[in-house]
mmCIF file of C-alpha atoms in Angstrom:
data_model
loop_
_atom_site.group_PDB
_atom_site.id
_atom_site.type_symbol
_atom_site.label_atom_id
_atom_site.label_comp_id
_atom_site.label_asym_id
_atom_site.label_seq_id
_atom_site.Cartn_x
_atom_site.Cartn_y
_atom_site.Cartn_z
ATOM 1 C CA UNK A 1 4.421 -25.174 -183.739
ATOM 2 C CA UNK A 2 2.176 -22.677 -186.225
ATOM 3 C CA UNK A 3 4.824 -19.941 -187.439
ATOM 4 C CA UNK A 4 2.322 -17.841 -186.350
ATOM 5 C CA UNK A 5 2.450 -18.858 -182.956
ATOM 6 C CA UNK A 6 6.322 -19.054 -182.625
ATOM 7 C CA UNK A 7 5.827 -15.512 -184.011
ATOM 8 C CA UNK A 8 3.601 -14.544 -181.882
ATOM 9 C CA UNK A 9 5.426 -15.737 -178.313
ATOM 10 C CA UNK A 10 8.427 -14.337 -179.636
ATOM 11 C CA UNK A 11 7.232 -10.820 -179.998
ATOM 12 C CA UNK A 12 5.352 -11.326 -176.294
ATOM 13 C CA UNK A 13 7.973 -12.605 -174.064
ATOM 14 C CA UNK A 14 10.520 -9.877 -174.181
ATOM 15 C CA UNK A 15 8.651 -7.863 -172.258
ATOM 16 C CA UNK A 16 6.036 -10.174 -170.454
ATOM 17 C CA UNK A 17 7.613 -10.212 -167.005
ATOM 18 C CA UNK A 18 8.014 -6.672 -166.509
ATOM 19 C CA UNK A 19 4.944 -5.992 -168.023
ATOM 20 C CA UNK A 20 2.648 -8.404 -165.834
ATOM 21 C CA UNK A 21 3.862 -6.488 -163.067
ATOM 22 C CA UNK A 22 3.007 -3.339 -163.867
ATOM 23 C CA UNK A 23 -0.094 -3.587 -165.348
ATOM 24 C CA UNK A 24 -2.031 -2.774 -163.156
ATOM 25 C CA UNK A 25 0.077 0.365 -161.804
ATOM 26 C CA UNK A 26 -1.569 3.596 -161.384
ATOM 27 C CA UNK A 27 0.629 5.729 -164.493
ATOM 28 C CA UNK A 28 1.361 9.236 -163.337
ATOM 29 C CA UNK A 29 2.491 11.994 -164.923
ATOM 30 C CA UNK A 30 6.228 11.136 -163.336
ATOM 31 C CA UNK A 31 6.652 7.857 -164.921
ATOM 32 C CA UNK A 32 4.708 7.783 -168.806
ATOM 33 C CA UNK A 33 6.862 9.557 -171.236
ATOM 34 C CA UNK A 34 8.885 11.676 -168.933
ATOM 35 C CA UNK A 35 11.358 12.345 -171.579
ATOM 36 C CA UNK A 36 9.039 12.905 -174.289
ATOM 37 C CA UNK A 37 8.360 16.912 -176.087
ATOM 38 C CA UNK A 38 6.274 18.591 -173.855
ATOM 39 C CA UNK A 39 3.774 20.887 -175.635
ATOM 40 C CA UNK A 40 1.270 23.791 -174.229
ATOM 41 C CA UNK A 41 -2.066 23.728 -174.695
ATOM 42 C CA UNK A 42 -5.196 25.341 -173.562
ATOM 43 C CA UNK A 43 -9.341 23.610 -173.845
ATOM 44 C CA UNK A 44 -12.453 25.477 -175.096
ATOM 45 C CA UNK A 45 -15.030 23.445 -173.035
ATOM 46 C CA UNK A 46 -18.221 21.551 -175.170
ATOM 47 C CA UNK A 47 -21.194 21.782 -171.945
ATOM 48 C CA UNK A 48 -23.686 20.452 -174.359
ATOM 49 C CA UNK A 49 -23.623 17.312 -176.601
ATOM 50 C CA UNK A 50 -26.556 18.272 -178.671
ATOM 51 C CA UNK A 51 -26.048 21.395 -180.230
ATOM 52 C CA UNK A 52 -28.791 24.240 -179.100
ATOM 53 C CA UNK A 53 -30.391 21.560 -176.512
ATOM 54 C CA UNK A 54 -29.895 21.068 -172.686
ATOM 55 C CA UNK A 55 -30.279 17.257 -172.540
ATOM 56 C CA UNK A 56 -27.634 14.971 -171.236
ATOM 57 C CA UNK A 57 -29.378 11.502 -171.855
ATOM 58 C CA UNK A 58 -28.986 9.964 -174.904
ATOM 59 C CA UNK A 59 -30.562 6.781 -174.679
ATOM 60 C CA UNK A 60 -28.396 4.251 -172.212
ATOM 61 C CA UNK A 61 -25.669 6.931 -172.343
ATOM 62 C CA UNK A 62 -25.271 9.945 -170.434
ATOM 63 C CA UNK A 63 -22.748 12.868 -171.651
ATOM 64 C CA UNK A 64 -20.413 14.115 -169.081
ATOM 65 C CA UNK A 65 -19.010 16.777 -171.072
ATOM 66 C CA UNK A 66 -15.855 17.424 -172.957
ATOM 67 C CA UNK A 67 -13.757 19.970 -174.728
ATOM 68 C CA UNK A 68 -11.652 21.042 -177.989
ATOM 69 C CA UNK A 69 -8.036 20.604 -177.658
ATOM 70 C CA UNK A 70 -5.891 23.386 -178.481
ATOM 71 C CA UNK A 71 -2.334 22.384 -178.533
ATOM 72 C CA UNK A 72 0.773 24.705 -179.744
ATOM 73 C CA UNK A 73 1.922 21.833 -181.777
ATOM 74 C CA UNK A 74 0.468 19.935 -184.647
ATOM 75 C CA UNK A 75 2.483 16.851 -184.167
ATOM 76 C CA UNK A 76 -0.206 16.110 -181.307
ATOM 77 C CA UNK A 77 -2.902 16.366 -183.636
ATOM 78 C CA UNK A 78 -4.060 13.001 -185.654
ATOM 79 C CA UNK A 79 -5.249 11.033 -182.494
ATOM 80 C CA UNK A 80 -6.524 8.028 -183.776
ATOM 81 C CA UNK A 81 -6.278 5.590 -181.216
ATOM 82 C CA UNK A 82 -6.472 6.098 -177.495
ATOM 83 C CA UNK A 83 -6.683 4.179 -173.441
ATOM 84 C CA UNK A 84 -7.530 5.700 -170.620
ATOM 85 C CA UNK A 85 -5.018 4.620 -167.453
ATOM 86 C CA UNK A 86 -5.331 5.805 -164.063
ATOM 87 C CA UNK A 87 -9.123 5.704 -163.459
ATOM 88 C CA UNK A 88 -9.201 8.241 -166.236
ATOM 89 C CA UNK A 89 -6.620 10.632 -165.002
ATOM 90 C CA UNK A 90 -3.877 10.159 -167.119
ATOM 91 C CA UNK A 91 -4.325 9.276 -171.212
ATOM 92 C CA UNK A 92 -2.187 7.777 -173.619
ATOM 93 C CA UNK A 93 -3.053 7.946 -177.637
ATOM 94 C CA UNK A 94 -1.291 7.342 -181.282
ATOM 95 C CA UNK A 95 -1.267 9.366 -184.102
ATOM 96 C CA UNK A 96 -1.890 8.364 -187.542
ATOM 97 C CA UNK A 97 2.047 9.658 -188.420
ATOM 98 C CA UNK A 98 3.038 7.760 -185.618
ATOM 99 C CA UNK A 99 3.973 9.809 -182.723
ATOM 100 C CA UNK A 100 3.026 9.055 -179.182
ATOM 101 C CA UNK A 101 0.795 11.506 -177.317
ATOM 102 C CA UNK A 102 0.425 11.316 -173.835
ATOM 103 C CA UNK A 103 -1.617 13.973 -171.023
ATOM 104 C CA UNK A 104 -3.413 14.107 -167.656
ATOM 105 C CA UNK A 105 -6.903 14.324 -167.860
ATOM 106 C CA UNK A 106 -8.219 16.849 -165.145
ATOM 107 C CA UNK A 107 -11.931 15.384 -163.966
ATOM 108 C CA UNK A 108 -14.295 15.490 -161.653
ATOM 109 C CA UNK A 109 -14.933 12.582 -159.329
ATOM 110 C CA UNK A 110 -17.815 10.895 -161.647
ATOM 111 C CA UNK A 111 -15.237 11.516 -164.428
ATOM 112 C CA UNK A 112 -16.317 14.807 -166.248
ATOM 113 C CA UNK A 113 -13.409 16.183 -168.262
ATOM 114 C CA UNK A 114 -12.583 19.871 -167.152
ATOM 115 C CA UNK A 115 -9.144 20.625 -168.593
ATOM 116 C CA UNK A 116 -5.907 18.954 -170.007
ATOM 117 C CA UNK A 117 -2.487 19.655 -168.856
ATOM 118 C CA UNK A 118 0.956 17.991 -168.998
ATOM 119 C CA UNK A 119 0.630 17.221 -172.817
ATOM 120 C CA UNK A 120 3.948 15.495 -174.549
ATOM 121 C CA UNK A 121 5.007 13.297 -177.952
ATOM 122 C CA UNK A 122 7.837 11.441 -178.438
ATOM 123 C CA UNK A 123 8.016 9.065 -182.075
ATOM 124 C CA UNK A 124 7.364 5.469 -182.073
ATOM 125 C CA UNK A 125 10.757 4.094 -182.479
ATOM 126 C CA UNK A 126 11.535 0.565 -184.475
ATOM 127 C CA UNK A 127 13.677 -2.341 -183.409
ATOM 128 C CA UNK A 128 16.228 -0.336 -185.195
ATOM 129 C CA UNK A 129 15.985 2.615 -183.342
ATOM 130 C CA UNK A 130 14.495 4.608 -186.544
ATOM 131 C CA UNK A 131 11.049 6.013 -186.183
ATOM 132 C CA UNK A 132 8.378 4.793 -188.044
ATOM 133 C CA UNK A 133 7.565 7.450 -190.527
ATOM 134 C CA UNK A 134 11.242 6.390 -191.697
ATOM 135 C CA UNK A 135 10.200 3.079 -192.458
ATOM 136 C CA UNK A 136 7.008 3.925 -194.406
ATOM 137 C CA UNK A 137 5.110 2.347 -191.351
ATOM 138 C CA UNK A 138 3.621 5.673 -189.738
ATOM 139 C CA UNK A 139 0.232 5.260 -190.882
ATOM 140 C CA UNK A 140 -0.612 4.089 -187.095
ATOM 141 C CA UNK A 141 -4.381 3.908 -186.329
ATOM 142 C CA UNK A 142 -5.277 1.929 -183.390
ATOM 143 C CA UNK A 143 -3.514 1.281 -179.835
ATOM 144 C CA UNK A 144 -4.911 -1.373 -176.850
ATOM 145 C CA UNK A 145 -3.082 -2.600 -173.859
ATOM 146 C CA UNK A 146 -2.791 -6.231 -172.017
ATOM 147 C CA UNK A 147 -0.196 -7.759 -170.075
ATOM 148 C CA UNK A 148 1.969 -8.688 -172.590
ATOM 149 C CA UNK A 149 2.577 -4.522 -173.554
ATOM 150 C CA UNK A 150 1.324 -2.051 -175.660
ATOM 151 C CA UNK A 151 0.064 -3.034 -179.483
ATOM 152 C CA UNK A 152 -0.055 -0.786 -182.171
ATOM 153 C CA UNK A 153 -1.754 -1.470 -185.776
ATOM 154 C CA UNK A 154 -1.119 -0.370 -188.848
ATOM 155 C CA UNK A 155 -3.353 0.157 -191.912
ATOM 156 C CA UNK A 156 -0.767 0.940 -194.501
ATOM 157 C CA UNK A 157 1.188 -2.153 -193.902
ATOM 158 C CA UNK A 158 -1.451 -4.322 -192.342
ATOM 159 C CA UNK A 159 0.833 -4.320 -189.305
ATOM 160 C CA UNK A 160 0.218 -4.927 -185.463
ATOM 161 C CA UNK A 161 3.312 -3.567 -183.607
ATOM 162 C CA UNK A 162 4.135 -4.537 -180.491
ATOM 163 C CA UNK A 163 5.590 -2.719 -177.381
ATOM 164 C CA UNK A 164 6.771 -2.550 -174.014
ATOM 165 C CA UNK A 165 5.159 -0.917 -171.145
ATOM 166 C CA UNK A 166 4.845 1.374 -169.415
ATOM 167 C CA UNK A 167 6.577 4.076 -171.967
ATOM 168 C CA UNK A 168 8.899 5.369 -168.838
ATOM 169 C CA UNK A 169 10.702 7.493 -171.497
ATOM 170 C CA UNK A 170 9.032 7.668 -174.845
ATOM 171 C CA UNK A 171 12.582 6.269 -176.578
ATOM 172 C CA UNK A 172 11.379 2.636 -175.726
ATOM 173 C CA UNK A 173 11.551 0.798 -179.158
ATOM 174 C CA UNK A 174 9.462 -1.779 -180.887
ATOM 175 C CA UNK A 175 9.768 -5.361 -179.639
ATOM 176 C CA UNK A 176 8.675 -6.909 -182.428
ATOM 177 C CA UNK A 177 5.458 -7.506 -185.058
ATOM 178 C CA UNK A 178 2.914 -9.766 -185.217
ATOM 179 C CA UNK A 179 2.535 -12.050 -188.052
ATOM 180 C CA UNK A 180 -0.611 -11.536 -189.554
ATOM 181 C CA UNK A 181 -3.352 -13.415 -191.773
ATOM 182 C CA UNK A 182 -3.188 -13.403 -195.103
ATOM 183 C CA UNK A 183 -7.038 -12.857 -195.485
ATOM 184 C CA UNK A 184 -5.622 -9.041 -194.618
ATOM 185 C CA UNK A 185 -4.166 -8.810 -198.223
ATOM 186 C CA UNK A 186 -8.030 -8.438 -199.440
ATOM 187 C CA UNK A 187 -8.391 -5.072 -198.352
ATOM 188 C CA UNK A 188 -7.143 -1.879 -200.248
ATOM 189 C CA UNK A 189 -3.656 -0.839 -198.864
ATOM 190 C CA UNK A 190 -4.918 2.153 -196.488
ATOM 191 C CA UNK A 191 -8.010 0.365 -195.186
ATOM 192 C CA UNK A 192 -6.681 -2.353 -192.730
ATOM 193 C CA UNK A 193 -6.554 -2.364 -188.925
ATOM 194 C CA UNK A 194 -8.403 0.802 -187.592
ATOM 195 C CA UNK A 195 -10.095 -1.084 -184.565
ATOM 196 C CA UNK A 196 -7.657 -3.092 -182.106
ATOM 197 C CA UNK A 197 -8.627 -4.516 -178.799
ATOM 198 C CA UNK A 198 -7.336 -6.925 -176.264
ATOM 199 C CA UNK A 199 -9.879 -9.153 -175.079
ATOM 200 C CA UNK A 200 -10.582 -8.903 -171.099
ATOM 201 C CA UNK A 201 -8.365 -10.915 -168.421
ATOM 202 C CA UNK A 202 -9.930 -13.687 -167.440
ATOM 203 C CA UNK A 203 -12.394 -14.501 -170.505
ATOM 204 C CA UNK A 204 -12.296 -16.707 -173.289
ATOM 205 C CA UNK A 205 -10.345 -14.234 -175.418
ATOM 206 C CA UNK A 206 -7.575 -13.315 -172.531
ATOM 207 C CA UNK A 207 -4.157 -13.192 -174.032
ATOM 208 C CA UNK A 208 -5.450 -12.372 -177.710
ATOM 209 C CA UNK A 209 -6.153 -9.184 -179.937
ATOM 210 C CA UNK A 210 -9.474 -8.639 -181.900
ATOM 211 C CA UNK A 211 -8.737 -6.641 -185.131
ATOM 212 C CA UNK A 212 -11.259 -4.916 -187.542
ATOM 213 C CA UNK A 213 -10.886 -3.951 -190.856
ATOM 214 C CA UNK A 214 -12.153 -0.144 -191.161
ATOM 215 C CA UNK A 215 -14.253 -0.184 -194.237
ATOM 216 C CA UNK A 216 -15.767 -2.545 -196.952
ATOM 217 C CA UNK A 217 -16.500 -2.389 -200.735
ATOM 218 C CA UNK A 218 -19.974 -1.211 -200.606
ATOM 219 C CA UNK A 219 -22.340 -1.739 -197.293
ATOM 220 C CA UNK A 220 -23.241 -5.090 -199.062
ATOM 221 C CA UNK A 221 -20.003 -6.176 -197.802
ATOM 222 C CA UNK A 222 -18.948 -7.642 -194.095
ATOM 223 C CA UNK A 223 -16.638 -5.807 -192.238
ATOM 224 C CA UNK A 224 -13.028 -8.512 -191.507
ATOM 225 C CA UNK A 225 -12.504 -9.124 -188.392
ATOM 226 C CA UNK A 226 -9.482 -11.461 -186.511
ATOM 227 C CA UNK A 227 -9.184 -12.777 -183.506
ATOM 228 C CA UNK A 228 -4.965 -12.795 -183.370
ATOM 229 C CA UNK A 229 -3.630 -15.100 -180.631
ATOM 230 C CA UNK A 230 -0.781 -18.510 -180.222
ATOM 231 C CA UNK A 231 -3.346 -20.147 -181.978
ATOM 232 C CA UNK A 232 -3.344 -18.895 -184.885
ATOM 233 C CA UNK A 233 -6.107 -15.983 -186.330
ATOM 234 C CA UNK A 234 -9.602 -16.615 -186.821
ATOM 235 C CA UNK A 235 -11.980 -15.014 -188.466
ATOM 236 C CA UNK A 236 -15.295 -13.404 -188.143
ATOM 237 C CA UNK A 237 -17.378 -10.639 -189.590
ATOM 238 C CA UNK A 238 -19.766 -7.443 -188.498
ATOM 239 C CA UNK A 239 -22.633 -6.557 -190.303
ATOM 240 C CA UNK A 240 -22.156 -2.756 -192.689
ATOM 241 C CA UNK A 241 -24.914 -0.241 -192.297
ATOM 242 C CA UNK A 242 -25.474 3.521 -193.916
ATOM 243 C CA UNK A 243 -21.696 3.707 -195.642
ATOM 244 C CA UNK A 244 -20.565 3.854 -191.624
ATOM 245 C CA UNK A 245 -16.747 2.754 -190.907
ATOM 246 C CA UNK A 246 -15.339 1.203 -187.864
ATOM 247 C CA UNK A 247 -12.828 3.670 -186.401
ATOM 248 C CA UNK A 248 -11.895 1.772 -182.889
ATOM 249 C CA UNK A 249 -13.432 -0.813 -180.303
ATOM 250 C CA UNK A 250 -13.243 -1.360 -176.739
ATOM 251 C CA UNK A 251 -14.192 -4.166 -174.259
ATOM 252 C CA UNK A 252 -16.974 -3.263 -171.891
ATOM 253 C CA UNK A 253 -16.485 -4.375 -168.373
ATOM 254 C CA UNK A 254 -19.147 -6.951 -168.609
ATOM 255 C CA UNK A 255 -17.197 -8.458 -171.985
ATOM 256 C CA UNK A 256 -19.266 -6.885 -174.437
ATOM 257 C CA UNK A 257 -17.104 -5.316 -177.231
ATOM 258 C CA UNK A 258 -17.770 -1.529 -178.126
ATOM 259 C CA UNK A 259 -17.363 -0.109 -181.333
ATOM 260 C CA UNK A 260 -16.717 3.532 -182.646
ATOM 261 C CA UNK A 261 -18.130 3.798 -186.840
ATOM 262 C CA UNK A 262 -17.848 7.094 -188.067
ATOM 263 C CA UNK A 263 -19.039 8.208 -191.504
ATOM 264 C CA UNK A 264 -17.223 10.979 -193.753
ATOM 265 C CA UNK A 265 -18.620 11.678 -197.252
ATOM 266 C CA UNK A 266 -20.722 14.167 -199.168
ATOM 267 C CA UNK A 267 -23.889 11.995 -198.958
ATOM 268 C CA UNK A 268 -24.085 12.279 -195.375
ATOM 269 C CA UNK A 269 -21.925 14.574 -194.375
ATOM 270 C CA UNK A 270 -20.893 13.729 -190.702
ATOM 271 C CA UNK A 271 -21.108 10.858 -188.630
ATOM 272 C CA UNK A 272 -20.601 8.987 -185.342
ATOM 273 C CA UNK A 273 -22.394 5.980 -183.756
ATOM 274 C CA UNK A 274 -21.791 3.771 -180.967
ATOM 275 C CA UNK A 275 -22.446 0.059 -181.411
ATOM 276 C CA UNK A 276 -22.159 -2.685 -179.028
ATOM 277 C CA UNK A 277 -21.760 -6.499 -179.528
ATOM 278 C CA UNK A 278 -22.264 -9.548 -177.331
ATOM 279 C CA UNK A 279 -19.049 -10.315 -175.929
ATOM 280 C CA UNK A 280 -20.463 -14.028 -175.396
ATOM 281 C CA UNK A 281 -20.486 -14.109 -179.737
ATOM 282 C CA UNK A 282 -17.333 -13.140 -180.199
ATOM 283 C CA UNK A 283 -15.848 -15.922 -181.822
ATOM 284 C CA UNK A 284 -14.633 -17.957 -185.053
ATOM 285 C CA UNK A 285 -17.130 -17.663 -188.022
ATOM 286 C CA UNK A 286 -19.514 -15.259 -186.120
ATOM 287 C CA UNK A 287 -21.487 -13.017 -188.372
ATOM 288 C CA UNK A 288 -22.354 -10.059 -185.740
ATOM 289 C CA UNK A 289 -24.222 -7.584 -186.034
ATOM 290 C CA UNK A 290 -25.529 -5.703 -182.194
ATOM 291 C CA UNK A 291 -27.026 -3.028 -180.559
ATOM 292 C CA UNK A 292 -27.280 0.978 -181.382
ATOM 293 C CA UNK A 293 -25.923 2.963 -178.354
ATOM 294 C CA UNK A 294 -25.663 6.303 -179.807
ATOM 295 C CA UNK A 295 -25.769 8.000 -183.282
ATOM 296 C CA UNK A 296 -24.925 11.817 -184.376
ATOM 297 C CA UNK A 297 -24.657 13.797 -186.956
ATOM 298 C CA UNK A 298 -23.519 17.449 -188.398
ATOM 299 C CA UNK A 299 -26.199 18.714 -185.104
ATOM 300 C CA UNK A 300 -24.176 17.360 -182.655
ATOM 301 C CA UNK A 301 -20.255 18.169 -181.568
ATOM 302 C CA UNK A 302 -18.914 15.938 -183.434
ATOM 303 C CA UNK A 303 -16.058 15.678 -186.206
ATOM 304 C CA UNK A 304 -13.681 13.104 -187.098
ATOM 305 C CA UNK A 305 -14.379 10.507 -184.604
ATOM 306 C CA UNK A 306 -11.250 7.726 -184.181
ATOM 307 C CA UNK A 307 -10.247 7.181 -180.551
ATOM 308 C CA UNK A 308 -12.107 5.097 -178.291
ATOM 309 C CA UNK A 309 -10.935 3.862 -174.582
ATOM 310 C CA UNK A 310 -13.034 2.434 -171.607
ATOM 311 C CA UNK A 311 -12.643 2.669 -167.897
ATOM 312 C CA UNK A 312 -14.252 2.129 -165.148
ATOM 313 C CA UNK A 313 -14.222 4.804 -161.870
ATOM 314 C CA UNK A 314 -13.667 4.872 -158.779
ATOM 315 C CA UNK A 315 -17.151 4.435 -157.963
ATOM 316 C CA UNK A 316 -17.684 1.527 -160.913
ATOM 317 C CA UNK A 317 -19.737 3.945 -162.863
ATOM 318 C CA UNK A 318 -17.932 2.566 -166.846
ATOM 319 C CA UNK A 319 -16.495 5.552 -168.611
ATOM 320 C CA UNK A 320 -15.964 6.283 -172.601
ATOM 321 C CA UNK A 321 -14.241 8.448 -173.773
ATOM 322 C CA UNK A 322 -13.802 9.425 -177.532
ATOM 323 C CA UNK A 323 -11.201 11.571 -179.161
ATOM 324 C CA UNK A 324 -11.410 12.747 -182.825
ATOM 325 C CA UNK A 325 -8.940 13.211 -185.485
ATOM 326 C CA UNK A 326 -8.636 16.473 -186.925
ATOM 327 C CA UNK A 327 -6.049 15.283 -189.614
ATOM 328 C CA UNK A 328 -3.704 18.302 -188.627
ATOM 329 C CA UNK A 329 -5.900 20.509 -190.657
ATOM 330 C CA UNK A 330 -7.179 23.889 -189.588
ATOM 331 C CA UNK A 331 -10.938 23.135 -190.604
ATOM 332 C CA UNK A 332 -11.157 20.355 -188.138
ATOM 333 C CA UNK A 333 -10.917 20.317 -184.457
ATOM 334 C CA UNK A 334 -9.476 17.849 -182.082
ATOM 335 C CA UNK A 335 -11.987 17.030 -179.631
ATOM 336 C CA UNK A 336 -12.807 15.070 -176.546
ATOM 337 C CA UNK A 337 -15.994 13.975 -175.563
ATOM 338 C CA UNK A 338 -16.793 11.740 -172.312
ATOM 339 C CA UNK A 339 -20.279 9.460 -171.474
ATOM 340 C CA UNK A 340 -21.199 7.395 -168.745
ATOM 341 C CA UNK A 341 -23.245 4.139 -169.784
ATOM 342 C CA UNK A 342 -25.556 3.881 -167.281
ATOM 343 C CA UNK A 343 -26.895 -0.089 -168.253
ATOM 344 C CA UNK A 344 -24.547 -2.959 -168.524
#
């Protein structure tokens, strides 16, 4: 047995059983952090996606709306990682100091965000009880969900954490880490993990993570990526274009994987784009590259885009939404921004 697969069972099966059974449980506001900070905050709605312009289409997406958060405490700023629970009622995110954030999304029935209530934090906790930031391991950037728990990465330590679920309380602690590959030690220190996703039930990748490094060396340079499971890792790569970084990913219902590249310099000022890859080439050695769903720039509302989840609704119609990171400054806004892909 690969010590990366006894490490890897090990940090699964403490919560496994408990977890398999509630997967699939509609989370309410009762039962996901119920003993977590609760914070007040107000929205300042975002009708159009395009600034100055009416149009809803963008290509094979269709913008459903969204709105700036405005929350009374910083600590729930940050959001850099994000799923959507509850056919996109309920929320749960990670900041990049680790803190859990957790809040009801208030829709319509085809899943257009109106307003945001119930909005709490509690710390991500260690094995030892200590919170994160305490162990220099705060620098959380990514969150995705299976039935094995809740997974966490890390760029500052190349880290995957993992968790139980649900998060009744918010005081639940770490179960354990993943050991990871060392083809990880090849990028810079605070560039690791910013895109983690758990590949769909029932597929070839069921029961493992993907995990994407978010930047390269120059945009001659592949972007890592890992497919982390009992196995052992394998590796693959995605294609750089125009000095864009990978932020987060999401599985499609259909198996495709979705990713969220944002772009932050003087050059170009603001960026976000959508890309989607064939599910089907997802595997050891690929050298992807995909489809354009969506790009914007500085004339769109857009600003620090991080957070990406998926669902589907109660009609089947599949959901995104995206969540930026305003970095806890006042010069940036925390925002969140829903489409409907209308073509599978």
């Amino acid at each position: 047995m690969s010590a990366f697969f006894s490490k890897f069972i090990r940090t699964a099966a403490a919560g496994l059983a408990a977890a398999v059974l509630s997967f699939s449980a509609p989370v309410s506001a009762e039962s996901l952090l119920d003993e977590a900070k609760q914070v007040r905050v107000k929205t300042r709605p975002i009708e159009t996606f395009h600034i100055g312009h009416s149009n809803t289409e963008f290509g094979k997406l269709t913008f459903l709306g969204g709105f700036e958060i405005l929350a009374s405490d910083r600590k729930t700023g940050g959001l850099s990682g994000v799923i959507s629970l509850d056919d996109g009622n309920r929320l749960l995110a990670v900041t990049d100091n680790g803190h859990w954030v957790a809040a009801t999304v208030e829709q319509t029935d085809e899943g257009a965000p109106t307003g945001l209530s119930d909005l709490r934090y509690a710390v991500l906790l260690g094995a030892d009880g200590k919170s994160l930031r305490a162990r220099w391991g705060h620098d959380t950037e990514a969150l995705t969900l299976n039935a094995t728990g809740l997974y966490v990465s890390a760029e500052r330590n190349h880290a995957v954490y993992h968790y139980e679920w649900p998060l009744l309380t918010g005081d639940e602690r770490m179960l354990g880490q993943l050991s990871l590959p060392k083809a990880l030690d090849r990028l810079p220190r605070n560039t690791g993990i910013e895109a983690l996703a758990a590949g769909p039930a029932g597929g070839l990748l069921d029961g493992k993570l993907i995990a994407i490094s978010e930047t390269t060396p120059s945009d001659e340079h592949d972007f890592l990526g890992f497919i982390l499971g009992p196995d052992g890792a394998e590796e693959f790569s995605i294609k750089r274009h125009d000095r864009f970084d990978i932020t987060d990913a999401a599985f499609l219902p259909d198996g495709d994987l979705l990713l969220m590249e944002r772009r932050f310099n003087m050059k170009d000022l603001i960026g976000l784009r959508l890309r989607r890859l064939p599910g089907s080439d997802l595997k050891a050695g690929a050298a992807l590259d995909g489809e354009i769903l969506l790009e914007a720039d500085f004339n769109y509302q857009i600003d620090n885009m991080e957070a990406l989840a998926v669902h589907q609704n109660a009609a089947g119609d599949t959901i995104l939404t995206l969540l930026s990171d305003n970095n806890r400054s006042l010069l940036q806004r925390t925002l969140l921004l829903r489409f409907r892909l209308n073509e599978q």
